[in-house]
Tab-separated table of C-alpha atoms and ligand atoms in Angstrom:
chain	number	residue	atom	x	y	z
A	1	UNK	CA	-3.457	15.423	-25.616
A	2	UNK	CA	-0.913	14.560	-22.729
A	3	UNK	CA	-0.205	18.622	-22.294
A	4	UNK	CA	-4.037	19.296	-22.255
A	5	UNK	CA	-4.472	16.767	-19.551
A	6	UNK	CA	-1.994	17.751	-17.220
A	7	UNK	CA	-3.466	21.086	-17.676
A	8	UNK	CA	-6.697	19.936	-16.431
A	9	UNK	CA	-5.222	18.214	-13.348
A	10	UNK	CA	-3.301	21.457	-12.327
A	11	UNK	CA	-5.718	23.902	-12.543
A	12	UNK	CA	-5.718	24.898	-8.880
A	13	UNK	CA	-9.276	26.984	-9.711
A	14	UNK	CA	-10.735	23.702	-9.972
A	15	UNK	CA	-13.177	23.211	-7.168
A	16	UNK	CA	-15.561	20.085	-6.773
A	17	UNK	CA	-18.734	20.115	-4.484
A	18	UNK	CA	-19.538	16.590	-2.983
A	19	UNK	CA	-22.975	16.937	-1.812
A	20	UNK	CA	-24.827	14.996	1.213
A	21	UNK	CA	-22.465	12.218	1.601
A	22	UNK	CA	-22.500	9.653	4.632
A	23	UNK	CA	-18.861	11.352	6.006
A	24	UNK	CA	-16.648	8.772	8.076
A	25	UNK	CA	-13.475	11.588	8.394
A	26	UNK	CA	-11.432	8.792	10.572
A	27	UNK	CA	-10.903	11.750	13.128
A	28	UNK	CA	-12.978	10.828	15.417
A	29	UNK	CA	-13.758	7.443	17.159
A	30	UNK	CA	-17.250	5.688	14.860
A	31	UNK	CA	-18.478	9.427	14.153
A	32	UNK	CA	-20.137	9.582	10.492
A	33	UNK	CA	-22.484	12.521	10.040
A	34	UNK	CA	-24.496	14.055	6.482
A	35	UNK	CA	-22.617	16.546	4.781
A	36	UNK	CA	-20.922	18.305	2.005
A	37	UNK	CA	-17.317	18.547	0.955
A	38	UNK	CA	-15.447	21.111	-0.960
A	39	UNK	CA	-12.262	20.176	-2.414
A	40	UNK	CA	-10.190	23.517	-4.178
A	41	UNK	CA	-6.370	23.197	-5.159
A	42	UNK	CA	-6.527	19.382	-4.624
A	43	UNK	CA	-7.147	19.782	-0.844
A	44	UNK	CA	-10.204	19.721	1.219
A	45	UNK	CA	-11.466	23.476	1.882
A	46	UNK	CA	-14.468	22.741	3.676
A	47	UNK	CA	-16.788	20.193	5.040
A	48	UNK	CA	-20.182	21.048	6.580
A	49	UNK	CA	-23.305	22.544	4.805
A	50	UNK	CA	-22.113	24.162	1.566
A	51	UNK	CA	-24.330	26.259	-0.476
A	52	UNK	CA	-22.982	27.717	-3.967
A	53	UNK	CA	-21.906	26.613	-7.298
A	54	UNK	CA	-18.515	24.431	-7.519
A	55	UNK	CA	-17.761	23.662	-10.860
A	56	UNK	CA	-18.304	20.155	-10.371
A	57	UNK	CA	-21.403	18.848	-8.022
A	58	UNK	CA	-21.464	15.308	-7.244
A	59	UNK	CA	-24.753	14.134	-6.037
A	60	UNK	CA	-23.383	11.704	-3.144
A	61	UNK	CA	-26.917	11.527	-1.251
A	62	UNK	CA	-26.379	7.492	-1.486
A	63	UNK	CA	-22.804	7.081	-1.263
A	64	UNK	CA	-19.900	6.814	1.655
A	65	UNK	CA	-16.947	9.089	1.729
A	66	UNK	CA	-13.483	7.521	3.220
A	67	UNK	CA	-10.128	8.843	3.168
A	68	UNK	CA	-9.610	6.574	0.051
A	69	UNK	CA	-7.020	3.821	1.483
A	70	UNK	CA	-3.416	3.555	2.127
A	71	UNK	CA	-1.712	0.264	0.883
A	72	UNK	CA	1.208	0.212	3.204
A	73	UNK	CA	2.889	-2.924	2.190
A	74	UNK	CA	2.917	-4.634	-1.777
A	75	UNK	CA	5.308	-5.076	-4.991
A	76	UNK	CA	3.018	-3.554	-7.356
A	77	UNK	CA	4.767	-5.093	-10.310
A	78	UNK	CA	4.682	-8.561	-8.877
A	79	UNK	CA	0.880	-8.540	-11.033
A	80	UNK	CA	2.964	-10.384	-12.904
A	81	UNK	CA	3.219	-13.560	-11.536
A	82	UNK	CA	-0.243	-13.700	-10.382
A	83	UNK	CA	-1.595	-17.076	-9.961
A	84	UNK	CA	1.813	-18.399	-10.468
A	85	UNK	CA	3.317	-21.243	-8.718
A	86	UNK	CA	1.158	-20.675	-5.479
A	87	UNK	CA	0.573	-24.395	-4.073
A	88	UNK	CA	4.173	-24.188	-2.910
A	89	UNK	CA	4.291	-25.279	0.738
A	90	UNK	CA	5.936	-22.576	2.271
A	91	UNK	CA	7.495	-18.865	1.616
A	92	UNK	CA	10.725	-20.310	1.039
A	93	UNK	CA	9.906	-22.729	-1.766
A	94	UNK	CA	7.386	-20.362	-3.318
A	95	UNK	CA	10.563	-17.454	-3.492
A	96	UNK	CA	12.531	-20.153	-4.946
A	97	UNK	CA	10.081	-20.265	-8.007
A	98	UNK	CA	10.008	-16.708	-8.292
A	99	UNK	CA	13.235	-15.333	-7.850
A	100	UNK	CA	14.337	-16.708	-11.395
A	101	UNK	CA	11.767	-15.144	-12.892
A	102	UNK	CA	12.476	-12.058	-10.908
A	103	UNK	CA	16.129	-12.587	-12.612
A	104	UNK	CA	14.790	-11.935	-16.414
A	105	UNK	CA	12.791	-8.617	-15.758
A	106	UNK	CA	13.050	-5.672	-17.635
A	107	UNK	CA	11.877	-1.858	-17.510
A	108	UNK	CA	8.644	-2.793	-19.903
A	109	UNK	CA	7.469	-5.705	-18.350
A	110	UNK	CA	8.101	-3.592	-14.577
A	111	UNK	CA	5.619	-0.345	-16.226
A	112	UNK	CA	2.612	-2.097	-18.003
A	113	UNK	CA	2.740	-4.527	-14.122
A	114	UNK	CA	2.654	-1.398	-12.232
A	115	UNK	CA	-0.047	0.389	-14.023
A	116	UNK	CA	-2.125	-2.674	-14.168
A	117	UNK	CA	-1.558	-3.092	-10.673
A	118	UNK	CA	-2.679	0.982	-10.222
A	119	UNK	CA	-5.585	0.239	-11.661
A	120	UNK	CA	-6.504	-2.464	-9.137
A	121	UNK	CA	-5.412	-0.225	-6.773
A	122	UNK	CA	-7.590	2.860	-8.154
A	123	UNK	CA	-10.301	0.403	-8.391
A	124	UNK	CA	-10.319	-0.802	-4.794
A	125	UNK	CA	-10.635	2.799	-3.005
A	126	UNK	CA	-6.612	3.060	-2.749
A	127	UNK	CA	-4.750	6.146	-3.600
A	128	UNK	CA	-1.320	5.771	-1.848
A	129	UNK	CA	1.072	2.977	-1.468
A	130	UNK	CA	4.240	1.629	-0.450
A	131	UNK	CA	6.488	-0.631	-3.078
A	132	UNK	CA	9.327	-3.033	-2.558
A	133	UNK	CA	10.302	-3.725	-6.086
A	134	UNK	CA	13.093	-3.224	-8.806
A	135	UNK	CA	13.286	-1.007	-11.330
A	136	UNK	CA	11.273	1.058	-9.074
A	137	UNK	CA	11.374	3.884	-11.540
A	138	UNK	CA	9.067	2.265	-13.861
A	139	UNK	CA	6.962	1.752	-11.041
A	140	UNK	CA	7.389	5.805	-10.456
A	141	UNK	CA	6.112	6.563	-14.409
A	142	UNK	CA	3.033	4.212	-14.297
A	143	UNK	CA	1.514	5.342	-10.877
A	144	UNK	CA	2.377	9.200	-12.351
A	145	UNK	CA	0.208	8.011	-15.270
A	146	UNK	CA	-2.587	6.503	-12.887
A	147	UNK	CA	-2.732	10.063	-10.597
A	148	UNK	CA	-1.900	8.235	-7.439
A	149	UNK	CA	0.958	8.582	-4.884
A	150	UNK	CA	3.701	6.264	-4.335
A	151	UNK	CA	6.218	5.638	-1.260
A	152	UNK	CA	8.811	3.916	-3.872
A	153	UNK	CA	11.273	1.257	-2.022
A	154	UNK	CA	14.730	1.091	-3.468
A	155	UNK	CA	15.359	-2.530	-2.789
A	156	UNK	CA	18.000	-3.806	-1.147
A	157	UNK	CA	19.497	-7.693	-1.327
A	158	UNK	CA	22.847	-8.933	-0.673
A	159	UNK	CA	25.807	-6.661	2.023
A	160	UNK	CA	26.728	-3.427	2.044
A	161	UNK	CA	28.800	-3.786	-1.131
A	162	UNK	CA	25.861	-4.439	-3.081
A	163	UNK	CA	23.745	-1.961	-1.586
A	164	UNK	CA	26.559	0.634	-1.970
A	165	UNK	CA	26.225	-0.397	-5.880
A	166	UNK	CA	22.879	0.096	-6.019
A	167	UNK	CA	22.334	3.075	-4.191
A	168	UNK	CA	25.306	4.237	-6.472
A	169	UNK	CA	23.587	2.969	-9.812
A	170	UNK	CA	19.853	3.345	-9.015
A	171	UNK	CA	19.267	6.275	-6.943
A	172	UNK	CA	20.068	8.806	-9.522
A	173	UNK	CA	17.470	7.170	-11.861
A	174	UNK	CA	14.677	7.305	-9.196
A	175	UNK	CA	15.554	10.652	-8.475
A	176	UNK	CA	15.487	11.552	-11.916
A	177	UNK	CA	12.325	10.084	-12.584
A	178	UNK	CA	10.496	11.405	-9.090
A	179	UNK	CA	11.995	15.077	-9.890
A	180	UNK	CA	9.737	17.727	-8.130
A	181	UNK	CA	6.703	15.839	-7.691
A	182	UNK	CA	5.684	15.379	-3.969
A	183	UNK	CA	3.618	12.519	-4.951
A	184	UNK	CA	6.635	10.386	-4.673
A	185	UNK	CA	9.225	9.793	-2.317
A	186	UNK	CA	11.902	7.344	-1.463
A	187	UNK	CA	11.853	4.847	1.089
A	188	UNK	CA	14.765	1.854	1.415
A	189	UNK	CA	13.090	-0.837	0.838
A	190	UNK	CA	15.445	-4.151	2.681
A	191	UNK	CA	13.855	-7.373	1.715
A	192	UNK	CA	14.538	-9.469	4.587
A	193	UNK	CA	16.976	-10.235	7.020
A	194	UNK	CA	17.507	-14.052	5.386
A	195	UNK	CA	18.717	-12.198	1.776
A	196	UNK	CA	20.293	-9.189	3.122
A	197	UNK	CA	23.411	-8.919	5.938
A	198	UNK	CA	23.480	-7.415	8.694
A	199	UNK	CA	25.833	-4.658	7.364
A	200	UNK	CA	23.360	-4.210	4.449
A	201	UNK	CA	20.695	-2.855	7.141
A	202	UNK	CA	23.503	-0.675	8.937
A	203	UNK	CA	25.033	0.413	5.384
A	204	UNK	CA	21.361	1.508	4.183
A	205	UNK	CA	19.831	2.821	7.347
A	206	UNK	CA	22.312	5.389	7.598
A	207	UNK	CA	21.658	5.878	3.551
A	208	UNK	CA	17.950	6.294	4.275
A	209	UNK	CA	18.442	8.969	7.538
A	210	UNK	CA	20.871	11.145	5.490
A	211	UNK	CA	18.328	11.403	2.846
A	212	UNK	CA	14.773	12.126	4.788
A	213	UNK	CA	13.773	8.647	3.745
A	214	UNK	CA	12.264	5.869	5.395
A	215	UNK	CA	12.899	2.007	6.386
A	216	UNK	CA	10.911	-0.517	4.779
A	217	UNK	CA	11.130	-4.273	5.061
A	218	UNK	CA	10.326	-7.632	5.766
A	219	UNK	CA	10.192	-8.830	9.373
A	220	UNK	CA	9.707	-12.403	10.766
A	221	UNK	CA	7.563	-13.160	8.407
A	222	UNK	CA	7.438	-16.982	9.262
A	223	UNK	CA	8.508	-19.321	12.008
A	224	UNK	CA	11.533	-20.420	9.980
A	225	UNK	CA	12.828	-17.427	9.318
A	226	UNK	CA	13.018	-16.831	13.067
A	227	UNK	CA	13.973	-19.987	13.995
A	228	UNK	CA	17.535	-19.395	11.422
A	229	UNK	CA	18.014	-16.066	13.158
A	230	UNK	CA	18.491	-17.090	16.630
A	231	UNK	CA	20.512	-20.154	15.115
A	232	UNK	CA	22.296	-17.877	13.236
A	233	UNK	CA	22.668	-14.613	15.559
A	234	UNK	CA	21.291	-15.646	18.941
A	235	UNK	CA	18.976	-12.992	18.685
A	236	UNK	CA	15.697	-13.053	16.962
A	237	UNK	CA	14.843	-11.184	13.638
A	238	UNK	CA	13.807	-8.006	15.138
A	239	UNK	CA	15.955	-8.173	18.140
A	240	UNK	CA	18.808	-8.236	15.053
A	241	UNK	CA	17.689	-5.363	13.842
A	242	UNK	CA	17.173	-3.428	16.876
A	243	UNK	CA	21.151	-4.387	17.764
A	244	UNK	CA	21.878	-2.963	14.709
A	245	UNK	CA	21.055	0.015	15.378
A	246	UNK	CA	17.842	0.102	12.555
A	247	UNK	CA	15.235	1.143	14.717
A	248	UNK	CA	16.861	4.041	16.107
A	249	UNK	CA	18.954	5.093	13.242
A	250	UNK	CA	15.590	5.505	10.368
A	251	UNK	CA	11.586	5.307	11.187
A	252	UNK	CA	11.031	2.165	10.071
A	253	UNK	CA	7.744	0.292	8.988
A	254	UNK	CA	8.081	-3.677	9.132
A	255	UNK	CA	5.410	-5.972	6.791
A	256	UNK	CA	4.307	-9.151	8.271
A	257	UNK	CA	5.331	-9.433	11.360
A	258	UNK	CA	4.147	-12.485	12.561
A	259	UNK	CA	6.185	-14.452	14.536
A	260	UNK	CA	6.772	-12.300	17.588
A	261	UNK	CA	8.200	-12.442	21.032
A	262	UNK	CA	6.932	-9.937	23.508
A	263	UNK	CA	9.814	-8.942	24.210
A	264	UNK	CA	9.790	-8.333	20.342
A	265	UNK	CA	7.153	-6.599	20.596
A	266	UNK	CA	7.531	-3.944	23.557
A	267	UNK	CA	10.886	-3.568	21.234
A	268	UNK	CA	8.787	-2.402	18.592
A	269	UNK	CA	6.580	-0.154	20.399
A	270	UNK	CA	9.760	1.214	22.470
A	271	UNK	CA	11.261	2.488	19.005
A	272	UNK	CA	7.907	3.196	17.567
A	273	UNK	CA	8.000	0.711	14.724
A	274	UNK	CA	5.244	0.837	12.615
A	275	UNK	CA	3.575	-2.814	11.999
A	276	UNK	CA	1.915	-3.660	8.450
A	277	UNK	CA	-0.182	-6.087	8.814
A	278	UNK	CA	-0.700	-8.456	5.399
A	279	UNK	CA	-3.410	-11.157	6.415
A	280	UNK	CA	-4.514	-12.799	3.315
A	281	UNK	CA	-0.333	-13.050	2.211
A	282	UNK	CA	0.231	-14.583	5.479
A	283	UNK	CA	-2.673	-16.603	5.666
A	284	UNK	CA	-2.304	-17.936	1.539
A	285	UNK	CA	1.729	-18.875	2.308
A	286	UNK	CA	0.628	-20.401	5.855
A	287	UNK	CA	2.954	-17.966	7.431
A	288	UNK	CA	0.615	-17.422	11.061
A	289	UNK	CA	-1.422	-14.917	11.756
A	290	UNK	CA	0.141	-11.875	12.997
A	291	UNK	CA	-0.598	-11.138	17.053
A	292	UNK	CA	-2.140	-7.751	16.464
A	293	UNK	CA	-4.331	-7.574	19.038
A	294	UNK	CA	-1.370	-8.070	21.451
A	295	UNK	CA	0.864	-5.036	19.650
A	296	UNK	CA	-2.670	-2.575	19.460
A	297	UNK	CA	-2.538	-3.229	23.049
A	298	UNK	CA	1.173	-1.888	23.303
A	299	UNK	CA	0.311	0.972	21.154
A	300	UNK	CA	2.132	-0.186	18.175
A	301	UNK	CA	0.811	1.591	15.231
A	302	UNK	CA	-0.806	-1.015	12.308
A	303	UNK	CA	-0.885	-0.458	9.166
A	304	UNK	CA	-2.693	-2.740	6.480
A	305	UNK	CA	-1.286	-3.833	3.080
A	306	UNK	CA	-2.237	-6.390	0.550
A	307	UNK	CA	1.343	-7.491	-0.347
A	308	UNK	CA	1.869	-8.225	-4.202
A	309	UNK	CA	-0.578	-9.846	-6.214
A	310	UNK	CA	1.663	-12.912	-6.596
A	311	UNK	CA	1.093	-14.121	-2.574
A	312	UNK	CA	-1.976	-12.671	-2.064
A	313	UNK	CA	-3.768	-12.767	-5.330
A	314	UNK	CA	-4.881	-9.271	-5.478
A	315	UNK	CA	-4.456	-5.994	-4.754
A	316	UNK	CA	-7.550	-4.855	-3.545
A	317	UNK	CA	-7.993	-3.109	0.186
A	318	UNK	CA	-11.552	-3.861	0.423
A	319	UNK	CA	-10.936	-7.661	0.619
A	320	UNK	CA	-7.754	-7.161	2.470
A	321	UNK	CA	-10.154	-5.153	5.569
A	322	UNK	CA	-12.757	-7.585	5.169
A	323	UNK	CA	-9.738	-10.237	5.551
A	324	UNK	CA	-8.056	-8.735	8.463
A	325	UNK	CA	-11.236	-8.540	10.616
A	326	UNK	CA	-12.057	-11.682	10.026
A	327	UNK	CA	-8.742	-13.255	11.127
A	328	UNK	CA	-8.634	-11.097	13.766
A	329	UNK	CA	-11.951	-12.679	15.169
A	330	UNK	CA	-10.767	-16.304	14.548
A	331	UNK	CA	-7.199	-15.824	15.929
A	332	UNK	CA	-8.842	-14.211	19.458
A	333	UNK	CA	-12.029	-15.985	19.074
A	334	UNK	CA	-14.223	-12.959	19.820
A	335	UNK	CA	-16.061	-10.584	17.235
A	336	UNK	CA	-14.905	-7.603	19.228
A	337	UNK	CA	-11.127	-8.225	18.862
A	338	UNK	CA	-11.330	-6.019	16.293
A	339	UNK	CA	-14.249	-3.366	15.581
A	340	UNK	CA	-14.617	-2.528	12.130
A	341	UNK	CA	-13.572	0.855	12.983
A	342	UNK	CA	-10.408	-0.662	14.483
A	343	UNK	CA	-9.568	-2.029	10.617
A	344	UNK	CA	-10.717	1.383	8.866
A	345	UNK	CA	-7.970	3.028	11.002
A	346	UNK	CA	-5.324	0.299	9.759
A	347	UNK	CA	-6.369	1.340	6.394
A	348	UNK	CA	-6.459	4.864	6.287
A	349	UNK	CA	-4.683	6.652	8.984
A	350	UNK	CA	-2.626	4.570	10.661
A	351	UNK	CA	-1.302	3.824	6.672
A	352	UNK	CA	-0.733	6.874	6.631
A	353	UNK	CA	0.976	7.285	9.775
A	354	UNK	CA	3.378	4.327	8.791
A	355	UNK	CA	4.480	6.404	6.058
A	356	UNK	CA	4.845	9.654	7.473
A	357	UNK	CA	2.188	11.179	5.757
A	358	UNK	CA	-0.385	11.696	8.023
A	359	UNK	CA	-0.216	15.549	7.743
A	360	UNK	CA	-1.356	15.146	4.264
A	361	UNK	CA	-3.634	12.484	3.891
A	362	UNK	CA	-5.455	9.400	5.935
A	363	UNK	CA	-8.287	11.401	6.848
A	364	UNK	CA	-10.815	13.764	6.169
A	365	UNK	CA	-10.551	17.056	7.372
A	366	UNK	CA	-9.680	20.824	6.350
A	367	UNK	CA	-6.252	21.241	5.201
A	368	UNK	CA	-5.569	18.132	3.830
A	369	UNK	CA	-5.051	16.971	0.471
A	370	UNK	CA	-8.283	15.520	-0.869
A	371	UNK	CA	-7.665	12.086	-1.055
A	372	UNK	CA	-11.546	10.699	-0.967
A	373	UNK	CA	-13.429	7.413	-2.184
A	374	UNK	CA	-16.891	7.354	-2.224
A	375	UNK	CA	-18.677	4.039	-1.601
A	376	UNK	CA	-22.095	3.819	-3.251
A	377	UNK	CA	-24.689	2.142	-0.839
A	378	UNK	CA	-27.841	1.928	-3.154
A	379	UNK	CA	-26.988	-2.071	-4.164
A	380	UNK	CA	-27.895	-5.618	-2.631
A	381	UNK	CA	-25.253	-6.138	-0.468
A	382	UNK	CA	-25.479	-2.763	0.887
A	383	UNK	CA	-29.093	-3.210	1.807
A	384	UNK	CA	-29.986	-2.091	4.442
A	385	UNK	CA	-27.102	0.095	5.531
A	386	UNK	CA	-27.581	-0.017	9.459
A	387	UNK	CA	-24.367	0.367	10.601
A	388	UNK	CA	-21.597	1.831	8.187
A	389	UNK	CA	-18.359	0.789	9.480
A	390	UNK	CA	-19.816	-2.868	9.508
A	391	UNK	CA	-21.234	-2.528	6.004
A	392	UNK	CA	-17.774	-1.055	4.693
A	393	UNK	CA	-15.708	-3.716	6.350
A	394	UNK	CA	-18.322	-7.052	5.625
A	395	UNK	CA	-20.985	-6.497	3.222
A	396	UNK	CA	-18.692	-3.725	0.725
A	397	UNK	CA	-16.800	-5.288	-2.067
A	398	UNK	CA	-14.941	-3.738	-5.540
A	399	UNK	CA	-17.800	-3.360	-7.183
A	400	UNK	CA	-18.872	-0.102	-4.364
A	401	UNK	CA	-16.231	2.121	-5.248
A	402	UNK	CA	-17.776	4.340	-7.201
A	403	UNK	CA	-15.554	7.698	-7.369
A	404	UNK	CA	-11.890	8.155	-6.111
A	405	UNK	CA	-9.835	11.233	-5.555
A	406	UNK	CA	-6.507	11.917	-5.854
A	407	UNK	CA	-5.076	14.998	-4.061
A	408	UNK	CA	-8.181	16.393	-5.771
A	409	UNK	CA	-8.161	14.778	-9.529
A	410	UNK	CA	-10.747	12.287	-10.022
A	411	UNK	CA	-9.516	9.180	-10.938
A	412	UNK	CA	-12.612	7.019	-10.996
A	413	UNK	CA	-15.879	7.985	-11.669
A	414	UNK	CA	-18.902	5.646	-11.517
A	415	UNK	CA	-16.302	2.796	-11.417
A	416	UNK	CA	-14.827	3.742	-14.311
A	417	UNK	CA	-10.983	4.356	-14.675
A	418	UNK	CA	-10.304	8.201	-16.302
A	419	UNK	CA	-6.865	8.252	-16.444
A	420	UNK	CA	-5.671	4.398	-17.213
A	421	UNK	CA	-6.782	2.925	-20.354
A	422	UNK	CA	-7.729	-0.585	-18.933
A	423	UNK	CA	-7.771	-3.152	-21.638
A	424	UNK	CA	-4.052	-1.753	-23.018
A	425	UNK	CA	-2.958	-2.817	-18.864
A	426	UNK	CA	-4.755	-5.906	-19.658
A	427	UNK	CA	-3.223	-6.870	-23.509
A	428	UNK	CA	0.302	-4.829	-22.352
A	429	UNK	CA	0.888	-6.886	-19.322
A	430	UNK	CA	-0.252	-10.243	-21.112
A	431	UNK	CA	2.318	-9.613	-24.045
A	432	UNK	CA	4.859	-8.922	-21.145
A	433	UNK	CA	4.427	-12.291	-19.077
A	434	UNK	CA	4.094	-14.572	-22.399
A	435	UNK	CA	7.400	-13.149	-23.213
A	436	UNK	CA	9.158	-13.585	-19.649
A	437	UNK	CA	7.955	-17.284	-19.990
A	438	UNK	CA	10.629	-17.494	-23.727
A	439	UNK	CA	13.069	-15.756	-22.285
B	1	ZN	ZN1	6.093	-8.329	0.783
């Protein structure tokens, strides 16, 4: 049945005709317009008025297409410990909770997590994301499984000894596990610059240029964190970094990033650090909100991402836009800090940008792999649609998402899941937690 499948999703004759659809491509400041798309090969052939027979038609008179969304930032496997522990008071007592469960993980309970947590993604418009995690290449198998694309962190704790072991031990298994497939690549993935040394950064920086990959991590995520990093180095967490040589040695794309100096920030804009925003994380933990409106204004590039599950507690990009606009209008006190269009880009192309992929996906246009959600419109809270980007960003929830493409495959159609078999995620991921709690 597996073979047959996989037949299906690489037949490259396979062309599928979305019809009259309310097109936002992202490529063009609030443009939307009626038309057709034609996906063939997995990548968008056409878009216009398209007459002829595909050999799928999907009425989309009442529906929305997006580039489906980029999830720049989570720990997909961290599903796991949702709901767990989360009155803590701060980050640092709520890690201390987790990180001995975090101790007692195996390969199992890191799959049936990260293809429960692809289904929330699938679920939520999002196609593409980028994971912090361990065990990564169980991560790798379930999001293969799901049909979606993966920028796949191989985390980093500890110096450069340990990182040395780890690119030494893991590595080989995420490569052998990614193989070919161009729906995965490798990012380092440094947790934070209060678990990891300084010559940890250096040692895997220069790991992640020789390889083509990029830098992912954690920065000043909370007031603490960069209060103990001037104690500690006189300099403050992204100052560190940038004395370290990070920024210039790897592209790097920093979650959080709340806590910021401007002189942090034009140092993040002058190396062309990509920013991933997290707002309900960093609003759940009492972190701060993050100063976006000041980095837009340098040009920083911001990205959106939900975080994992376990600070957050979900996974879905429709609550995490409708979040982030929100907070955005509180922190500056204005409902134009940030349009809606503003948070579309953080979740589509500027996601993609963060990653590097923004020659592939993050919008729609020609060329480009077909990577589409469609948002069905005919419902209450839809009604009446006036302005799109406003109804996507306030009045849209889950429960919208009606079809989502992967590089072409359909993954969701009339918010059902085709190619995860919910209620096993469900039971499978259950059975896993109730046994981390004996062990
Ligand atoms: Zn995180």
């Amino acid at each position: 049945m597996e073979a047959f499948f996989s037949i299906l999703r690489y037949n490259s004759a396979m062309t599928t005709l979305i019809k009259n659809a309310l097109v936002i491509p992202m490529t063009e400041r609030e443009h939307y317009e009626k038309s057709d798309i034609l996906i063939k090969d997995g990548k968008i052939e056409r878009i216009g008025t398209i007459d002829g027979k595909a050999d799928e038609t999907i009425d989309a008179s009442s529906m929305i297409a997006l580039p489906s969304f980029v999830n720049a930032h989570t720990h997909l496997s961290m599903t796991l410990m949702r709901n767990y522990k989360d009155t803590c008071e701060n980050l640092q007592d709520w890690l201390s909770e987790i990180f001995p469960i975090e101790d007692k993980l195996c390969d199992e309970d890191i799959y049936w997590s990260s293809l429960l947590g692809s289904a929330e993604l699938i679920e939520s418009g999002c196609t593409t994301f980028a994971d912090m995690y361990f065990f990564a290449w169980n991560t790798v198998k379930a999001a293969r499984k799901a049909g979606i694309r993966g920028i796949i962190g191989q985390t980093f704790m500890g110096d450069a000894e340990d990182a040395e072991h780890r690119i030494r031990e893991y590595e080989p298994r995420l490569r052998e596990e990614i193989g070919n497939d161009d729906m995965f690549r490798i990012d380092a993935a440094v947790h934070a610059i209060y678990t990891s040394t300084p010559d940890c950064y250096a040692k895997t920086a220069e790991w992640a240029a020789s390889i083509g990959a990029r830098m992912n991590t954690h920065i000043a995520e909370t007031r603490k964190e960069v209060d103990d990093s001037i104690r500690k180095y006189g300099k403050s967490p992204v100052e560190l970094l940038d004395s370290l040589g990070v920024f210039s040695t790897v592209p790097t794309y920093g979650a959080h990033c709340v806590h910021l100096s401007d002189n942090d920030i034009d140092i993040l804009s002058s190396r062309s650090v990509s920013v991933v925003h997290n707002p309900s994380s960093n609003m759940k933990l009492a972190s701060g909100a993050a100063p976006i409106m000041k980095m837009r204004k340098k040009g920083i590039n911001i990205a959106l991402g939900t975080d994992g599950a376990s600070s957050n507690n979900n996974l879905s990009m429709m609550k995490e836009m409708n979040t982030a606009a929100l907070l955005a209008t509180l922190s500056e006190m204005t409902p134009s800090a940030a349009r809606p269009y503003d948070i579309l880009e953080m979740a589509t192309i500027n996601g993609a940008r963060a990653l590097g992929l923004e020659d592939r996906i993050g919008t729609i246009e020609p060329g480009k792999d077909a990577d589409i959600v469609l948002i069905n419109t005919d419902d209450v809270n839809m009604t009446p649609l006036n302005d799109p980007f406003s109804a996507v960003i306030f009045s849209s929830d889950r429960k919208n998402i009606d079809t989502v493409f992967c590089k072409g495959r359909k993954l969701l159609e009339k918010g059902n899941l085709l190619t995860i078999d919910k209620d096993e995620a469900i039971r499978k991921t259950n059975e896993r937690w109730q046994d981390i709690l004996r062990r």
